[in-house]
Coordinates of N, CA and C and ligand atoms in Angstrom, one line a residue:
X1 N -14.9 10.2 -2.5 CA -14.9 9.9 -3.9 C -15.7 8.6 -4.2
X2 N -16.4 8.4 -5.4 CA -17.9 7.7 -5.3 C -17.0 6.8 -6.4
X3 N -17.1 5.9 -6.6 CA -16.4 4.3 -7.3 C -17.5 3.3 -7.4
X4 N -17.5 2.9 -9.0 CA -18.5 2.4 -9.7 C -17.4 0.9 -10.3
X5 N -17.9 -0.1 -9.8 CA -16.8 -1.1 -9.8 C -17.8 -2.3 -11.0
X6 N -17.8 -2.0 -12.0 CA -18.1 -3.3 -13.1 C -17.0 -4.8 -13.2
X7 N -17.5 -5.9 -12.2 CA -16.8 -7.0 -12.3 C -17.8 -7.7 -12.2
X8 N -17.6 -8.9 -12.6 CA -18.6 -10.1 -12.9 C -18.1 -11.4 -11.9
X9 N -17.1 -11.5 -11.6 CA -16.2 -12.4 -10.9 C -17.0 -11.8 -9.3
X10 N -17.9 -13.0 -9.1 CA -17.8 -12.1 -7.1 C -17.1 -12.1 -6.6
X11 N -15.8 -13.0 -6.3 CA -14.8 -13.0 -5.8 C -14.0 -12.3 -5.5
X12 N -13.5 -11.5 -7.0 CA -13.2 -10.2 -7.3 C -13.3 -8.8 -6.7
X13 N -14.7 -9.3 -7.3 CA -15.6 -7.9 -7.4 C -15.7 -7.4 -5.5
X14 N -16.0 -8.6 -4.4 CA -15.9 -8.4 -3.4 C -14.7 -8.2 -2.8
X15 N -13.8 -8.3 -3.4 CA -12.6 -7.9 -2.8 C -11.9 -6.7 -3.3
X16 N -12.3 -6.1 -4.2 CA -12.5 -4.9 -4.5 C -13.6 -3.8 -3.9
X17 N -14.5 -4.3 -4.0 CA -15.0 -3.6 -3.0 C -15.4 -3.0 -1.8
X18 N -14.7 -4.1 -0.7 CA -14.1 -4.6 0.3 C -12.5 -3.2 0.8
X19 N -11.7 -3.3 -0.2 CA -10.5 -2.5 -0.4 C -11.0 -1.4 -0.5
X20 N -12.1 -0.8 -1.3 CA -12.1 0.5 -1.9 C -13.0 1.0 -0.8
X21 N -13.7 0.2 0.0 CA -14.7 0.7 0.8 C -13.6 1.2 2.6
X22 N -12.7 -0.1 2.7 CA -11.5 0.4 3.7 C -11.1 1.9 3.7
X23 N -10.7 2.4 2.2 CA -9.5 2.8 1.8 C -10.5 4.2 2.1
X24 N -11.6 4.1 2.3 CA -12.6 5.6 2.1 C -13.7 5.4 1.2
X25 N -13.7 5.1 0.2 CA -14.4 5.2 -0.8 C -15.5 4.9 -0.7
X26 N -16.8 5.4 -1.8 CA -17.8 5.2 -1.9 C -18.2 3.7 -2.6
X27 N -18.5 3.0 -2.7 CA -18.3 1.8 -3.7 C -20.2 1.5 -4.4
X28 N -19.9 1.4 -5.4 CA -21.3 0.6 -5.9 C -21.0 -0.4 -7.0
X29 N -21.2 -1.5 -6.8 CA -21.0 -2.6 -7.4 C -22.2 -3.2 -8.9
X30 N -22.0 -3.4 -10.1 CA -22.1 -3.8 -11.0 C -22.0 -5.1 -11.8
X31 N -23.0 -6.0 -11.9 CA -22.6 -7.8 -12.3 C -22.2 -7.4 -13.7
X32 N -22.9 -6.5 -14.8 CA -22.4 -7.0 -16.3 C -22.4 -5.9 -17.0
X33 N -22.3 -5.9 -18.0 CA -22.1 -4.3 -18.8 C -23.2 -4.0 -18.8
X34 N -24.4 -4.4 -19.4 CA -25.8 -3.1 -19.1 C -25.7 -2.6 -18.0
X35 N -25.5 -3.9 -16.8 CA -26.2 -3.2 -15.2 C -25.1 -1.5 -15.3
X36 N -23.9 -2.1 -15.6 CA -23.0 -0.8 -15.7 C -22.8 0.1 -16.0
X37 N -23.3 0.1 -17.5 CA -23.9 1.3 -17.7 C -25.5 2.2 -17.4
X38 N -26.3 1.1 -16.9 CA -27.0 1.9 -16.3 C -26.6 2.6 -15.0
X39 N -26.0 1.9 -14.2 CA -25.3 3.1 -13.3 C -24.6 4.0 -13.7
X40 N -23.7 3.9 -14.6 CA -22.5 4.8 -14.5 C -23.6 6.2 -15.5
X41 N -24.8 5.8 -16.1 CA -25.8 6.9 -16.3 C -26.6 7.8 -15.3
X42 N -26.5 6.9 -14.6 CA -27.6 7.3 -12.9 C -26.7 8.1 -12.4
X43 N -25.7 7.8 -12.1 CA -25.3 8.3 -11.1 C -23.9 9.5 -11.8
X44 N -23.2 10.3 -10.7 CA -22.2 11.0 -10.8 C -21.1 10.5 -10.4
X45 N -20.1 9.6 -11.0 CA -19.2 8.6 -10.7 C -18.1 9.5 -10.6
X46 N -16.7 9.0 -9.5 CA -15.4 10.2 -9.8 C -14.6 9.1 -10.7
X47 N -14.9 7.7 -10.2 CA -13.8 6.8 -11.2 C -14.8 5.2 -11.4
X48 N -14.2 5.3 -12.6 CA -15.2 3.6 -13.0 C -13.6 2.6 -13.0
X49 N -14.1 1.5 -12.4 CA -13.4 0.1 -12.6 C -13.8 -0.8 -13.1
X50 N -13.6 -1.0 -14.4 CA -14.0 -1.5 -15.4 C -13.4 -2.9 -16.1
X51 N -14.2 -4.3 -16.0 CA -13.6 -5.2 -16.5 C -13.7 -5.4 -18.0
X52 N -12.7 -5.7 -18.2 CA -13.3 -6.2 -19.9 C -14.3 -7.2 -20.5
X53 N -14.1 -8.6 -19.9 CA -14.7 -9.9 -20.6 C -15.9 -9.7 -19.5
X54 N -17.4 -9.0 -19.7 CA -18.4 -9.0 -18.4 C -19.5 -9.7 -20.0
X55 N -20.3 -10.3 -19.1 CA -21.4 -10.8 -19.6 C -22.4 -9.7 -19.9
X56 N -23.3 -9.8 -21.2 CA -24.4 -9.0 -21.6 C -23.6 -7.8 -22.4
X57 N -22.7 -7.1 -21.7 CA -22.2 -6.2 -22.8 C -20.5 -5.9 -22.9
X58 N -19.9 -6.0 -23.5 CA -18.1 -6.0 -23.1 C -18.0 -4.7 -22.3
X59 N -16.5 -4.9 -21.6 CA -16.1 -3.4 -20.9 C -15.7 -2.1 -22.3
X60 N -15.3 -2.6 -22.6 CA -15.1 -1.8 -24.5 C -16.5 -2.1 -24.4
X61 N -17.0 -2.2 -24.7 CA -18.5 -1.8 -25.6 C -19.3 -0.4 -24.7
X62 N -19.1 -0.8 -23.2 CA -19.9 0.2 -22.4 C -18.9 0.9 -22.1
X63 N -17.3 0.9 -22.5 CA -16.9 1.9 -22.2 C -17.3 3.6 -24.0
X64 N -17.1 2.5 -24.6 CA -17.5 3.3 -25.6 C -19.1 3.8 -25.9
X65 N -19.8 3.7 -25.6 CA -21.0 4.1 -25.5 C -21.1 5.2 -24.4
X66 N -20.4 4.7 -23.5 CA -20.3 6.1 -22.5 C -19.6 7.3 -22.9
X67 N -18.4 7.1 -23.6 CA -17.7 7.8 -23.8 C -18.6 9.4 -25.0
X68 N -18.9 8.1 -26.0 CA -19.8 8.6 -27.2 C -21.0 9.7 -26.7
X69 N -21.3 9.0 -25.1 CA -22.2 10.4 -25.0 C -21.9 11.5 -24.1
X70 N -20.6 11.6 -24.1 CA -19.7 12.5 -23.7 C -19.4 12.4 -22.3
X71 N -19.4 11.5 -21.1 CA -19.1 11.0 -20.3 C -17.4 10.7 -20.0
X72 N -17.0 11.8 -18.8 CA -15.4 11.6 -19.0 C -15.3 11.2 -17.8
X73 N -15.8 10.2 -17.1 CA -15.4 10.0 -16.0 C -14.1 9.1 -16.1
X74 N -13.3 9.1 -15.0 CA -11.8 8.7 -15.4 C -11.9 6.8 -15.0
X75 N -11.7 6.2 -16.2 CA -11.8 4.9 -15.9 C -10.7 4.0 -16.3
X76 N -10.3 3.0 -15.2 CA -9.4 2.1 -15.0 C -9.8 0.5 -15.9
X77 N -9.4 -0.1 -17.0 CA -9.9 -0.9 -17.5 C -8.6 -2.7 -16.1
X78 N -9.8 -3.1 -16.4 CA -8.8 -4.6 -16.0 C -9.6 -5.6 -16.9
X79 N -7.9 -6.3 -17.2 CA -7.7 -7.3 -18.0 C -7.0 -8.1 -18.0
X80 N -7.2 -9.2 -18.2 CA -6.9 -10.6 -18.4 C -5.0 -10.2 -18.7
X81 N -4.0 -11.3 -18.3 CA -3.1 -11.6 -18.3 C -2.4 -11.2 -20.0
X82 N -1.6 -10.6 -20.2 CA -1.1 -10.8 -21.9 C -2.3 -10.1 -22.8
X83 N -3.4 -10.0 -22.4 CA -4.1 -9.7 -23.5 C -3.7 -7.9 -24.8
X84 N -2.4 -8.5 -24.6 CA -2.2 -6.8 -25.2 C -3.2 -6.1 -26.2
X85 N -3.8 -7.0 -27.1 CA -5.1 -6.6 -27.7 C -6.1 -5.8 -27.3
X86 N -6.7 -6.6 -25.5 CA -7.5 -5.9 -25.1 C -7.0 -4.2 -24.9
X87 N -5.4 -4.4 -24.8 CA -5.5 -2.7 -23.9 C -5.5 -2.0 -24.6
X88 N -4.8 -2.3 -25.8 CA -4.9 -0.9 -26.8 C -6.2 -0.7 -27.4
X89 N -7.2 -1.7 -27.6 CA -8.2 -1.1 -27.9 C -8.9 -0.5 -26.7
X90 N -9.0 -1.1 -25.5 CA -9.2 -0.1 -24.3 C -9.0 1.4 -24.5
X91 N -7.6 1.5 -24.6 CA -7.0 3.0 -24.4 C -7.7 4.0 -25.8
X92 N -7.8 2.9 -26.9 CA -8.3 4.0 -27.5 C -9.8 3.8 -27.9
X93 N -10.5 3.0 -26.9 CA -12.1 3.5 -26.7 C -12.3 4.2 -25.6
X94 N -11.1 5.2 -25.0 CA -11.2 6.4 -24.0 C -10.7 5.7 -22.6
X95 N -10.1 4.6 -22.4 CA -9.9 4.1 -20.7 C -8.7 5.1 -20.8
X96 N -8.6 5.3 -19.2 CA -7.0 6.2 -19.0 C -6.4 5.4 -18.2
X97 N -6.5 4.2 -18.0 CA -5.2 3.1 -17.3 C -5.9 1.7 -17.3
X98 N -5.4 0.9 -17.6 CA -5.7 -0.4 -17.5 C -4.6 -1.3 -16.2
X99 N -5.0 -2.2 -15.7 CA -4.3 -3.1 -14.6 C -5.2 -4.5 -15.4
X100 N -3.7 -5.1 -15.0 CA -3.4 -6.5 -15.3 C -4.2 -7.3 -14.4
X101 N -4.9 -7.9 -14.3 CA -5.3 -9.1 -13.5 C -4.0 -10.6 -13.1
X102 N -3.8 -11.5 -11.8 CA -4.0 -10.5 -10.6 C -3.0 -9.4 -10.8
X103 N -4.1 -8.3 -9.6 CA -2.9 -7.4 -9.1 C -3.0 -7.4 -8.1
X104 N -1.8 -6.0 -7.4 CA -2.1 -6.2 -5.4 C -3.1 -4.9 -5.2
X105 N -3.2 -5.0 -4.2 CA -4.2 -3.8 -3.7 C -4.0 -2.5 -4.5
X106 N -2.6 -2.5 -3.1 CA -2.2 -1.3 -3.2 C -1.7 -0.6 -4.5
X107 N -1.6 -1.4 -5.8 CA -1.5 -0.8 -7.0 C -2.6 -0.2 -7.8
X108 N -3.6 -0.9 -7.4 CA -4.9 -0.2 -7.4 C -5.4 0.9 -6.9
X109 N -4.9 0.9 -5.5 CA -5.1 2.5 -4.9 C -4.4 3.4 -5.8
X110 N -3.0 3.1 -6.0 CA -2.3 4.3 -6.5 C -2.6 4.4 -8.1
X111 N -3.2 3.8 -8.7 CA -3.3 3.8 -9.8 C -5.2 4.7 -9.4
X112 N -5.8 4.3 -8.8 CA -6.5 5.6 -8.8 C -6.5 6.6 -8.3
X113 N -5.9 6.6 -7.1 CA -5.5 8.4 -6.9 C -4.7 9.1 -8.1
X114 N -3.7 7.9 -8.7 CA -3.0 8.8 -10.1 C -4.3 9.5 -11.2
X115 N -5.5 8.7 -11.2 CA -6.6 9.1 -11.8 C -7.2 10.5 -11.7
X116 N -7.5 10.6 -10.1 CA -7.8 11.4 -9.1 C -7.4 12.8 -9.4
X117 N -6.2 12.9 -9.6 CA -5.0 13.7 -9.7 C -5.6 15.3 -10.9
X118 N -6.0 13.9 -11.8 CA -6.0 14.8 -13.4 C -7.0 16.1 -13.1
X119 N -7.2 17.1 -14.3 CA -7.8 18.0 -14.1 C -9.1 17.4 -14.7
X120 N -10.2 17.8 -14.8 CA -10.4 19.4 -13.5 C -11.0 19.6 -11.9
X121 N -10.0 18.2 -11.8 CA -10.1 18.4 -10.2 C -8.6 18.6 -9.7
X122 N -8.6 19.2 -8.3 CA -7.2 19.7 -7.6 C -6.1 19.0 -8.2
X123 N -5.1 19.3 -8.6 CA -3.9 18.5 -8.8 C -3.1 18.5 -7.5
X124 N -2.5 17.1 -7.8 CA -1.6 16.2 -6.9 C -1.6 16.0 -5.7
X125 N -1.0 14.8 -5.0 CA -1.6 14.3 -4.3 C -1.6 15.0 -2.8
X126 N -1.0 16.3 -2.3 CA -1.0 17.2 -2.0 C -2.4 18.2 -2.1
X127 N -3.4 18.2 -1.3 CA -4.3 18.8 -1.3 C -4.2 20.3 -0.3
X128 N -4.3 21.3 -0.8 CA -3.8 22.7 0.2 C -5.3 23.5 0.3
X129 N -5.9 24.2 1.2 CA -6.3 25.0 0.8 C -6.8 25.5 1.9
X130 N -6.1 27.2 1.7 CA -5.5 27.9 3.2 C -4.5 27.5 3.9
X131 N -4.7 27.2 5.0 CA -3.5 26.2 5.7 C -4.1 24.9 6.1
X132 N -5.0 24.3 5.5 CA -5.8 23.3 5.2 C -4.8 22.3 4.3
X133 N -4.8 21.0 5.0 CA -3.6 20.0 4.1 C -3.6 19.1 3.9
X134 N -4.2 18.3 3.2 CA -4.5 16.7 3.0 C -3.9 15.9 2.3
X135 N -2.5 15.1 2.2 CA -1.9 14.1 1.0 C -2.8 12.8 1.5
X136 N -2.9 12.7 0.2 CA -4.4 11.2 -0.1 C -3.1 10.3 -0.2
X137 N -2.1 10.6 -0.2 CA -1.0 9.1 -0.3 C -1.2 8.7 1.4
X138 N -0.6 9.2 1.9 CA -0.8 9.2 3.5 C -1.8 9.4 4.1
X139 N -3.1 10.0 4.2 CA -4.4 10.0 4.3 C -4.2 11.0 5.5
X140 N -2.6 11.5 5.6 CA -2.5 12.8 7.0 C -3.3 13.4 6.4
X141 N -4.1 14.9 7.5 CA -4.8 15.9 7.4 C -4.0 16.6 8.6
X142 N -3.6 17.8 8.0 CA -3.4 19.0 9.1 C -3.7 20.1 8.6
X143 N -4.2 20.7 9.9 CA -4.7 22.5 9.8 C -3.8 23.5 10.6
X144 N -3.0 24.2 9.8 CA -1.6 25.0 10.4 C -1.2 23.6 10.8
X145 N -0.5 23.0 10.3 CA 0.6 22.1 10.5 C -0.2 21.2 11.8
X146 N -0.7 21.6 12.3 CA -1.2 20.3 13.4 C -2.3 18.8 13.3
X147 N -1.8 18.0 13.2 CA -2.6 16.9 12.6 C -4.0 16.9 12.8
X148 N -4.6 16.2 12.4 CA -6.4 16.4 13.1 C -6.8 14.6 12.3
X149 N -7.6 14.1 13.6 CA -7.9 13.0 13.6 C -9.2 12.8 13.3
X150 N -9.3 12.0 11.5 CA -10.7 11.8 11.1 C -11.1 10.5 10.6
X151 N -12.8 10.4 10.8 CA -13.0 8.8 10.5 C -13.1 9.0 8.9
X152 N -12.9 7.7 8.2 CA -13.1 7.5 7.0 C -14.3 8.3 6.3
X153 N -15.2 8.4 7.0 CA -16.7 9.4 6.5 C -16.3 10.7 6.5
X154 N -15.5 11.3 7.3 CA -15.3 12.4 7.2 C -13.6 12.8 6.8
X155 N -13.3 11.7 6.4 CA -11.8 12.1 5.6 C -12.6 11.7 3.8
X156 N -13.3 11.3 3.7 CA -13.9 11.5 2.5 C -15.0 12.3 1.8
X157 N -15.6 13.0 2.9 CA -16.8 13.9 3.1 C -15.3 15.7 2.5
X158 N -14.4 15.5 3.3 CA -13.0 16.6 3.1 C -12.4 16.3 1.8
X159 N -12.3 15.0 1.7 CA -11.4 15.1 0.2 C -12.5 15.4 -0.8
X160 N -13.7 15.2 -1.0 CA -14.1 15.5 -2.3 C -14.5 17.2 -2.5
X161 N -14.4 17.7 -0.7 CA -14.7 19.4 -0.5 C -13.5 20.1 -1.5
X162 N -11.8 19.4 -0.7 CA -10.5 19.7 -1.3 C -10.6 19.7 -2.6
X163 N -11.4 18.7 -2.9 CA -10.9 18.4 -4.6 C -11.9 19.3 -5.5
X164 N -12.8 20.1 -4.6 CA -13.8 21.1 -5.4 C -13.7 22.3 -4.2
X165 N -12.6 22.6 -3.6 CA -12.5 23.8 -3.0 C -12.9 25.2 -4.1
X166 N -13.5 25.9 -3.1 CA -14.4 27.4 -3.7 C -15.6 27.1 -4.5
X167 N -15.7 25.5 -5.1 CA -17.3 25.6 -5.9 C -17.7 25.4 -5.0
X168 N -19.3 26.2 -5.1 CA -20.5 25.8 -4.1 C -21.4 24.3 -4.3
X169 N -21.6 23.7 -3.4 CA -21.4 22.2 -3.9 C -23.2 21.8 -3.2
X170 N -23.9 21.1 -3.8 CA -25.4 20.9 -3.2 C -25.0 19.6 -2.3
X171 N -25.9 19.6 -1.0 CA -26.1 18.6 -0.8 C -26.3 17.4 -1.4
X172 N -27.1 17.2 -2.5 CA -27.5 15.7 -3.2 C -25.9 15.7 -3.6
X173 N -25.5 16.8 -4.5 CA -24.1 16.6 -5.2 C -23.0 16.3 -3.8
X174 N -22.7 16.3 -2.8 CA -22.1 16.2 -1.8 C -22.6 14.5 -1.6
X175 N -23.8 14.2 -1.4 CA -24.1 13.0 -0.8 C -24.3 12.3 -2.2
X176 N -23.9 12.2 -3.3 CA -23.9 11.2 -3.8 C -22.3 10.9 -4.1
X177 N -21.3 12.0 -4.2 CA -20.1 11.6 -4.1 C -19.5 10.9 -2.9
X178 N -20.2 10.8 -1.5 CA -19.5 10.6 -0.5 C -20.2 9.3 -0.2
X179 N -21.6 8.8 -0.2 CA -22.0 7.6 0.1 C -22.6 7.2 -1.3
X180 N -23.0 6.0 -1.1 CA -23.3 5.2 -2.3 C -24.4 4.9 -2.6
X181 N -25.4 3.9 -3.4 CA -26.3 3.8 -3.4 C -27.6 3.5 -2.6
X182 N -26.6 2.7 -1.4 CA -27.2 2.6 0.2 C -27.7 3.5 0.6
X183 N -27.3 4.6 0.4 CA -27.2 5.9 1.0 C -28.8 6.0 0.6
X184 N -29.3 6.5 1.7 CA -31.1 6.6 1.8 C -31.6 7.9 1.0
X185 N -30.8 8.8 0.9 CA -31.1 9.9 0.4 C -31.5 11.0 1.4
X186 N -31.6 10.6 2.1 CA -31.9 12.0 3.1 C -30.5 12.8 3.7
X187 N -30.5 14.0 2.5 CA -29.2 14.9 2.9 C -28.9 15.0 4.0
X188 N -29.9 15.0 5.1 CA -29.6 15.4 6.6 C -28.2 15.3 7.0
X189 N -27.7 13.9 6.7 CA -27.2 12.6 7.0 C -25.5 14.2 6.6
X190 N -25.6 14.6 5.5 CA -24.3 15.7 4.9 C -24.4 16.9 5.8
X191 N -25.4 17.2 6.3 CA -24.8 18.2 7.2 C -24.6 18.1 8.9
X192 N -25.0 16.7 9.1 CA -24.6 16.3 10.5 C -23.5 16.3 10.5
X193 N -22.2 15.2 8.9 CA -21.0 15.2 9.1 C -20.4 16.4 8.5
X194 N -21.1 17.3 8.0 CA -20.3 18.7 8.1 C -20.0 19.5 9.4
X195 N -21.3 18.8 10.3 CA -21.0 19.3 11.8 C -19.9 18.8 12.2
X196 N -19.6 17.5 12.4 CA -18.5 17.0 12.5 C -16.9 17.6 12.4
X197 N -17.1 17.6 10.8 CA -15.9 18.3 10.3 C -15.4 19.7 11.1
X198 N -16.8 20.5 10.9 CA -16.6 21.8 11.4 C -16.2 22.1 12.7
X199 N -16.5 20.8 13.5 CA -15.8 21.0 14.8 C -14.1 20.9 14.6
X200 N -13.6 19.9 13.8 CA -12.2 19.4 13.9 C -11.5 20.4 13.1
X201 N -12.6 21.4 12.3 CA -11.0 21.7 11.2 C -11.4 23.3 11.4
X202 N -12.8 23.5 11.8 CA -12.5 25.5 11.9 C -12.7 25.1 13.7
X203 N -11.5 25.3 14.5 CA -11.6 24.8 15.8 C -11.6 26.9 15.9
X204 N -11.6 26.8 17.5 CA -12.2 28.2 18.4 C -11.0 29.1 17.7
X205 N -11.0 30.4 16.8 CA -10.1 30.9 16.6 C -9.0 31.0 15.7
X206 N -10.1 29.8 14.8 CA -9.4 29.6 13.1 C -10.0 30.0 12.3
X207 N -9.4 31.0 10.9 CA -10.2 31.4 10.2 C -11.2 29.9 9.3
X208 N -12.9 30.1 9.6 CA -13.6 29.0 9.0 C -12.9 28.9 7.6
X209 N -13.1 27.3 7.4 CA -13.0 27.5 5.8 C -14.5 26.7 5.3
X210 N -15.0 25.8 5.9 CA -16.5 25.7 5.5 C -17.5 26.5 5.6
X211 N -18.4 27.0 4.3 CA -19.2 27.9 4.8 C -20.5 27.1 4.4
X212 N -21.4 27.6 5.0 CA -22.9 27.1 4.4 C -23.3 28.2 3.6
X213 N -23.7 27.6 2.8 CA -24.7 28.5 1.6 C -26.4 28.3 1.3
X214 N -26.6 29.6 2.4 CA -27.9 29.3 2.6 C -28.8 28.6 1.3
X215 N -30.1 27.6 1.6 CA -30.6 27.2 0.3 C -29.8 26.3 -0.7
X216 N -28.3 26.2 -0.5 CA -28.1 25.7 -1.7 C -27.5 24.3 -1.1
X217 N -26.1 24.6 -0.1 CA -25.4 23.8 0.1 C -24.0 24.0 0.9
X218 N -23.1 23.8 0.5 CA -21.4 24.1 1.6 C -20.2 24.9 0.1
X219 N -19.9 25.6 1.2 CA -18.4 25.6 0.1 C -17.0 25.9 1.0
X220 N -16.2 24.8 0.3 CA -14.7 25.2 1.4 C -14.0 26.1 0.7
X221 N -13.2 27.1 1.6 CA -12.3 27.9 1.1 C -11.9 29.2 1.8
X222 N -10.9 29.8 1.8 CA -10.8 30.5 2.5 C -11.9 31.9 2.4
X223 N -12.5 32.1 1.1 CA -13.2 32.9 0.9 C -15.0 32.0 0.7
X224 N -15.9 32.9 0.3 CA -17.1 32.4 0.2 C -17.8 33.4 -0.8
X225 N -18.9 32.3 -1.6 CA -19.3 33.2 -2.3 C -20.8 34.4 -1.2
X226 N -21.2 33.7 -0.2 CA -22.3 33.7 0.5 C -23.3 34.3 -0.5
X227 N -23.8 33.8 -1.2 CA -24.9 33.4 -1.9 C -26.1 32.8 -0.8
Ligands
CA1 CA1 -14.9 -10.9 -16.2

């Protein structure tokens, strides 16, 4: 999952990105509200972290402007101590959770996987499909109940497959959710760790659930469209 982090504070901002990069995540970092909303235009974001008080444009100003051009990506506002002012006008220029500055990590995680959750991607934190099983609380993965051991590239290359099980998914659309701006652009890089995957999760004598779709891209699921 690809995370578009708007903070102005480096201190912050790198220690958020730092956590979110641990935790799996894709991270692309932002100094002020234009830089931010030019990203959060560029790119296909799953969740924005969004500060309020950013230099050049408010978090409210670029959250509404994104909003206005119909942009639902699910975004976390943070704000300043007491500012009850800021949140309600937050929540109702479209944010779906705000956190208080400081917070701890781990309330951050869970407050975006609670994000994660919403439709129209897989609901809860419970990921199934087939006997395919991923809880993002625990970051376990098992296939028929037997655990399977993955690195962070490829426990997040699986959860964004999970969270779009049966759509046919492109390459670029695969590699911009899974790596970040760094990311050189040469898809290659998505089907080497599909190789990967495909060793650990369709092992000798399991029904596959990754298919390739010739020309286009991958789709997980018990079924395929083979297109
Ligand atoms: Ca700030």
């Amino acid at each position: 999952m690809r995370v578009l982090v708007v903070e102005d504070e480096p201190g912050v901002a790198a220690f958020i990105e730092q956590g979110l990069t641990e935790a799996g995540y894709a991270v692309d970092r932002a100094r002020d509200g234009e830089e931010g909303l030019d990203y959060a235009l560029a790119a296909d974001y799953d969740l924005l972290v969004l500060d309020i008080m950013l230099p050049r444009k408010s978090g409210l100003h670029l959250l509404k402007e994104l909003r206005a051009g119909g942009n639902e990506t699910p975004v976390l506002l943070l704000t300043a101590r007491d500012a009850v002012e800021d949140k309600i006008k937050g929540l109702d220029a479209g944010a779906d959770d705000y956190l208080v500055k400081p917070f701890a990590f781990s309330e951050l995680l869970a407050r975006l996987r609670a994000l994660l959750r919403r439709p129209p991607l897989q609901n809860g934190t419970i990921l199934l499909v087939s006997d395919l099983e991923m809880n993002s609380a625990t970051r376990q993965v098992t296939r028929a109940g037997l655990p399977l051991e993955l690195t962070p590239r490829e426990y997040a290359l699986l959860e964004y497959l999970m969270r779009h099980a049966n759509q046919v998914l492109t390459r670029t659309q695969i590699a911009e959710h899974v790596w970040n701006f760094n990311f050189a652009g040469d898809t290659n890089v998505v089907d080497v760790y599909i190789g990967y995957l495909r060793r650990k999760i369709d092992g000798e004598g399991a029904l596959p659930l990754i298919h390739t779709i010739r020309g286009v891209g991958y789709q997980l699921g018990a079924e395929h469209s083979g297109a």
